[in-house]
PDB file of C-alpha atoms in Angstrom:
ATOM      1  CA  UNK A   1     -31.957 -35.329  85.391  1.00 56.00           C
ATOM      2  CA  UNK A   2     -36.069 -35.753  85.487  1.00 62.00           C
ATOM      3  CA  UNK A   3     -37.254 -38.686  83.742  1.00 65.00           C
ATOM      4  CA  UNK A   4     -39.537 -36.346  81.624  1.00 67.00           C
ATOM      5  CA  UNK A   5     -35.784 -34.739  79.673  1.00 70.00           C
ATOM      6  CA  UNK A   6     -34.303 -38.051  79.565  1.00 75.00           C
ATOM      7  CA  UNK A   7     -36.268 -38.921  75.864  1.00 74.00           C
ATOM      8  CA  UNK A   8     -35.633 -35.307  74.685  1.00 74.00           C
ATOM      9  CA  UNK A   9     -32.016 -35.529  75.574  1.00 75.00           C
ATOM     10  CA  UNK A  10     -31.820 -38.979  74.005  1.00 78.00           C
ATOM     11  CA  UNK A  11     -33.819 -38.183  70.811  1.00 76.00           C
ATOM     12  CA  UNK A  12     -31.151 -34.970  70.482  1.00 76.00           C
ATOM     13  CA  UNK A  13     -28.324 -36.841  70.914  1.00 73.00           C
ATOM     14  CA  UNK A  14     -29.241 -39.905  68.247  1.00 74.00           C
ATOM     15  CA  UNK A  15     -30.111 -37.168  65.817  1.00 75.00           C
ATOM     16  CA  UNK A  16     -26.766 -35.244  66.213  1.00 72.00           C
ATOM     17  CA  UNK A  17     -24.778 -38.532  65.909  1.00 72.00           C
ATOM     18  CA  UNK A  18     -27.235 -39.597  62.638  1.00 75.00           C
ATOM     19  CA  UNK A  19     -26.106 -36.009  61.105  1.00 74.00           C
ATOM     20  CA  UNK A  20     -22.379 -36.325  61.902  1.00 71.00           C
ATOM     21  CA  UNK A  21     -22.413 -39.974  60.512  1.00 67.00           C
ATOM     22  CA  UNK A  22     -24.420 -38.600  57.244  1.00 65.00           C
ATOM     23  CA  UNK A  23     -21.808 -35.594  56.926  1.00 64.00           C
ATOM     24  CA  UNK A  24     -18.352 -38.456  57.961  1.00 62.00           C
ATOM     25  CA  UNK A  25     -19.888 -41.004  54.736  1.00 62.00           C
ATOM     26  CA  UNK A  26     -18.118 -40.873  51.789  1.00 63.00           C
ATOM     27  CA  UNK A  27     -19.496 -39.591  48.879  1.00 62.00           C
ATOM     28  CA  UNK A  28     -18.802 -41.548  45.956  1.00 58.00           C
ATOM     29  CA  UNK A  29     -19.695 -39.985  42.124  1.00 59.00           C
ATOM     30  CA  UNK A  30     -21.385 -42.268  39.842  1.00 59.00           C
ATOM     31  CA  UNK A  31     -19.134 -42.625  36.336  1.00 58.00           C
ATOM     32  CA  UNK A  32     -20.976 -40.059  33.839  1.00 61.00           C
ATOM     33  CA  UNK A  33     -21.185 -43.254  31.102  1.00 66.00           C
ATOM     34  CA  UNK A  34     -24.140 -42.611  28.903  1.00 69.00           C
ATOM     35  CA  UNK A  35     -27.166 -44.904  29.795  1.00 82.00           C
ATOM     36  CA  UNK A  36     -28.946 -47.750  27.822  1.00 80.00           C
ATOM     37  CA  UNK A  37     -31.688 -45.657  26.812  1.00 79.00           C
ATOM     38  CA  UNK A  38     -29.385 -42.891  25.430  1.00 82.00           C
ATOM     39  CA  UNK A  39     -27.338 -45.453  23.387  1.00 85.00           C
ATOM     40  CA  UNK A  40     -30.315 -47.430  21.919  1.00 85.00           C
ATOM     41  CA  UNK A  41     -31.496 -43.452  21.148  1.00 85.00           C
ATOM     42  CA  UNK A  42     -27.993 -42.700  19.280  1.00 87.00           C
ATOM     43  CA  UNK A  43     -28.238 -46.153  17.350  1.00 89.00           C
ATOM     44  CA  UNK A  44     -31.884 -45.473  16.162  1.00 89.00           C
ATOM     45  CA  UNK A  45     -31.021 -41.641  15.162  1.00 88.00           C
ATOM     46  CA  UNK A  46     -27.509 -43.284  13.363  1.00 90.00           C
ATOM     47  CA  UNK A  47     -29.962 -46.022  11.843  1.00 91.00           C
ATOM     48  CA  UNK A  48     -32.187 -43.105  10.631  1.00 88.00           C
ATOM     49  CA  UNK A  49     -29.689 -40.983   9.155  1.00 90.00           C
ATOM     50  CA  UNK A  50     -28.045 -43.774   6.950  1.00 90.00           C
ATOM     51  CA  UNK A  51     -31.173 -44.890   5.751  1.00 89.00           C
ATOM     52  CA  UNK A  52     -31.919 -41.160   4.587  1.00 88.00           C
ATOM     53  CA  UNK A  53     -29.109 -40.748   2.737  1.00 89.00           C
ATOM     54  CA  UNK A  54     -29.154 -44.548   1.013  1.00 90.00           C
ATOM     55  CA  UNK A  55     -32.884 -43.017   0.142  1.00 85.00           C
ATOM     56  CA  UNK A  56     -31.617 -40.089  -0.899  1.00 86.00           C
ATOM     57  CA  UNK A  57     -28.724 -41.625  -2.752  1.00 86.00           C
ATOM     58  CA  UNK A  58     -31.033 -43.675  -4.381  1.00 83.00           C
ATOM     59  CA  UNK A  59     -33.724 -41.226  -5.801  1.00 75.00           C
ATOM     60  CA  UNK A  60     -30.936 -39.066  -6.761  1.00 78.00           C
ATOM     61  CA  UNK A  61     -29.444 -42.310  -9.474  1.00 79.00           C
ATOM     62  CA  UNK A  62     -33.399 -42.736 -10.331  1.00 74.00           C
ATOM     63  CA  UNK A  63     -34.310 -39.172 -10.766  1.00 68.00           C
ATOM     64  CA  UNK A  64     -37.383 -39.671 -13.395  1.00 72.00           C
ATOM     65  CA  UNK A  65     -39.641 -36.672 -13.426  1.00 73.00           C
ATOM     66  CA  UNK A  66     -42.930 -38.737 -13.853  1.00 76.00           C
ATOM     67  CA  UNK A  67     -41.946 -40.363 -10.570  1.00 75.00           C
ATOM     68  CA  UNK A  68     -41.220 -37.317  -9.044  1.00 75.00           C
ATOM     69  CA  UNK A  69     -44.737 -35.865  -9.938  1.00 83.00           C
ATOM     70  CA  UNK A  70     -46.379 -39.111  -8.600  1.00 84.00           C
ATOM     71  CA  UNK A  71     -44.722 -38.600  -5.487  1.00 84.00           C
ATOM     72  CA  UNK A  72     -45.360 -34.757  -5.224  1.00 86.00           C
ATOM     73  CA  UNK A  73     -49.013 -35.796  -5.650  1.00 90.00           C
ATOM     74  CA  UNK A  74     -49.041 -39.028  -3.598  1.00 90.00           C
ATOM     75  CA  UNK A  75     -47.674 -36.920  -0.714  1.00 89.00           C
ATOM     76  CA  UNK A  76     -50.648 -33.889  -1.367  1.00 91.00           C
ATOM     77  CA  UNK A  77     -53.051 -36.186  -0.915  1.00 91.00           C
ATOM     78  CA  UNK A  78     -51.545 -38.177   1.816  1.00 91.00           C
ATOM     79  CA  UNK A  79     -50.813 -35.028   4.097  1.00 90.00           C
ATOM     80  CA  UNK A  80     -54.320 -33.877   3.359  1.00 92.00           C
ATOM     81  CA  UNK A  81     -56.312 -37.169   4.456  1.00 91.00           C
ATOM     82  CA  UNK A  82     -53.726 -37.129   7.617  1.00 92.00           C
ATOM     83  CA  UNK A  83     -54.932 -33.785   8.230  1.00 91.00           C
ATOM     84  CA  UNK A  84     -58.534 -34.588   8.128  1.00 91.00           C
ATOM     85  CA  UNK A  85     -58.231 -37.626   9.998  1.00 92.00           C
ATOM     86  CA  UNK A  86     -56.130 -35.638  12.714  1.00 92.00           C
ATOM     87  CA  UNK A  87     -59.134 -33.884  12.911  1.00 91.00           C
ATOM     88  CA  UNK A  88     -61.459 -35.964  13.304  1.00 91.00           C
ATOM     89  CA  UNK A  89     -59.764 -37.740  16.221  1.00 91.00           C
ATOM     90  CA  UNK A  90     -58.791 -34.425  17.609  1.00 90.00           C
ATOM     91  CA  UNK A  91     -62.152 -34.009  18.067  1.00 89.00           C
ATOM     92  CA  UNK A  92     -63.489 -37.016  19.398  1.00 89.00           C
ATOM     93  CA  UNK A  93     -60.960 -37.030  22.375  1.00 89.00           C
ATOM     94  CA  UNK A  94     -62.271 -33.715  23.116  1.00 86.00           C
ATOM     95  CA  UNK A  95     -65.602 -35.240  23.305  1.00 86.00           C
ATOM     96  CA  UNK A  96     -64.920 -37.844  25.358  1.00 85.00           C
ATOM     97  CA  UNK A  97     -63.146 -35.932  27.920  1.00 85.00           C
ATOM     98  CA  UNK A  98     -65.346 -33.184  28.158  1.00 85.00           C
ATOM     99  CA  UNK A  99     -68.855 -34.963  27.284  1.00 75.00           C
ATOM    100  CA  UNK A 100     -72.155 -33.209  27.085  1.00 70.00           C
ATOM    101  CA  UNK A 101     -72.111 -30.011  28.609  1.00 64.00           C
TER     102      UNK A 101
END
């Protein structure tokens, strides 16, 4: 054997034993338990839900129409300053990434 085959041989042989000992290792499966994030996530959502229906609950016992027109008309207004605003930002993002062109 030439000393110029020796580090080819070598090399071969280290990488057939590093793919036999990769497929020999045990493969172990990891538990399917649901992770932190997705249990803080189900809390919030459960959180969420109850406090929707105590709302709801409420406003249902408390049903006065003026109230309910107040709110209709608190909520117009509301959506339509978010809307403007939205817009406004919306646009100055835009100008900031693109600049002057």
């Amino acid at each position: 054997m030439s000393t110029r085959t020796r580090p080819i041989l070598t090399f071969l042989l280290l990488l057939l034993l590093a793919s036999a000992a990769q497929a020999a290792r045990p493969r172990f499966r990891r538990e399917e338990s649901p992770s932190l994030l997705s249990k803080v996530q189900s809390q919030i959502f459960d959180y969420w839900e109850s406090a929707k229906t105590k709302a709801q609950e409420l406003y249902e016992k408390v049903h006065i129409p003026r109230i309910d027109e107040n709110l209709r008309h608190v909520y117009d207004k509301g959506s339509e300053a978010m809307t403007t605003y939205t817009g406004i930002l919306t646009d100055q993002i835009l100008h900031m990434l693109k600049g002057e062109q």
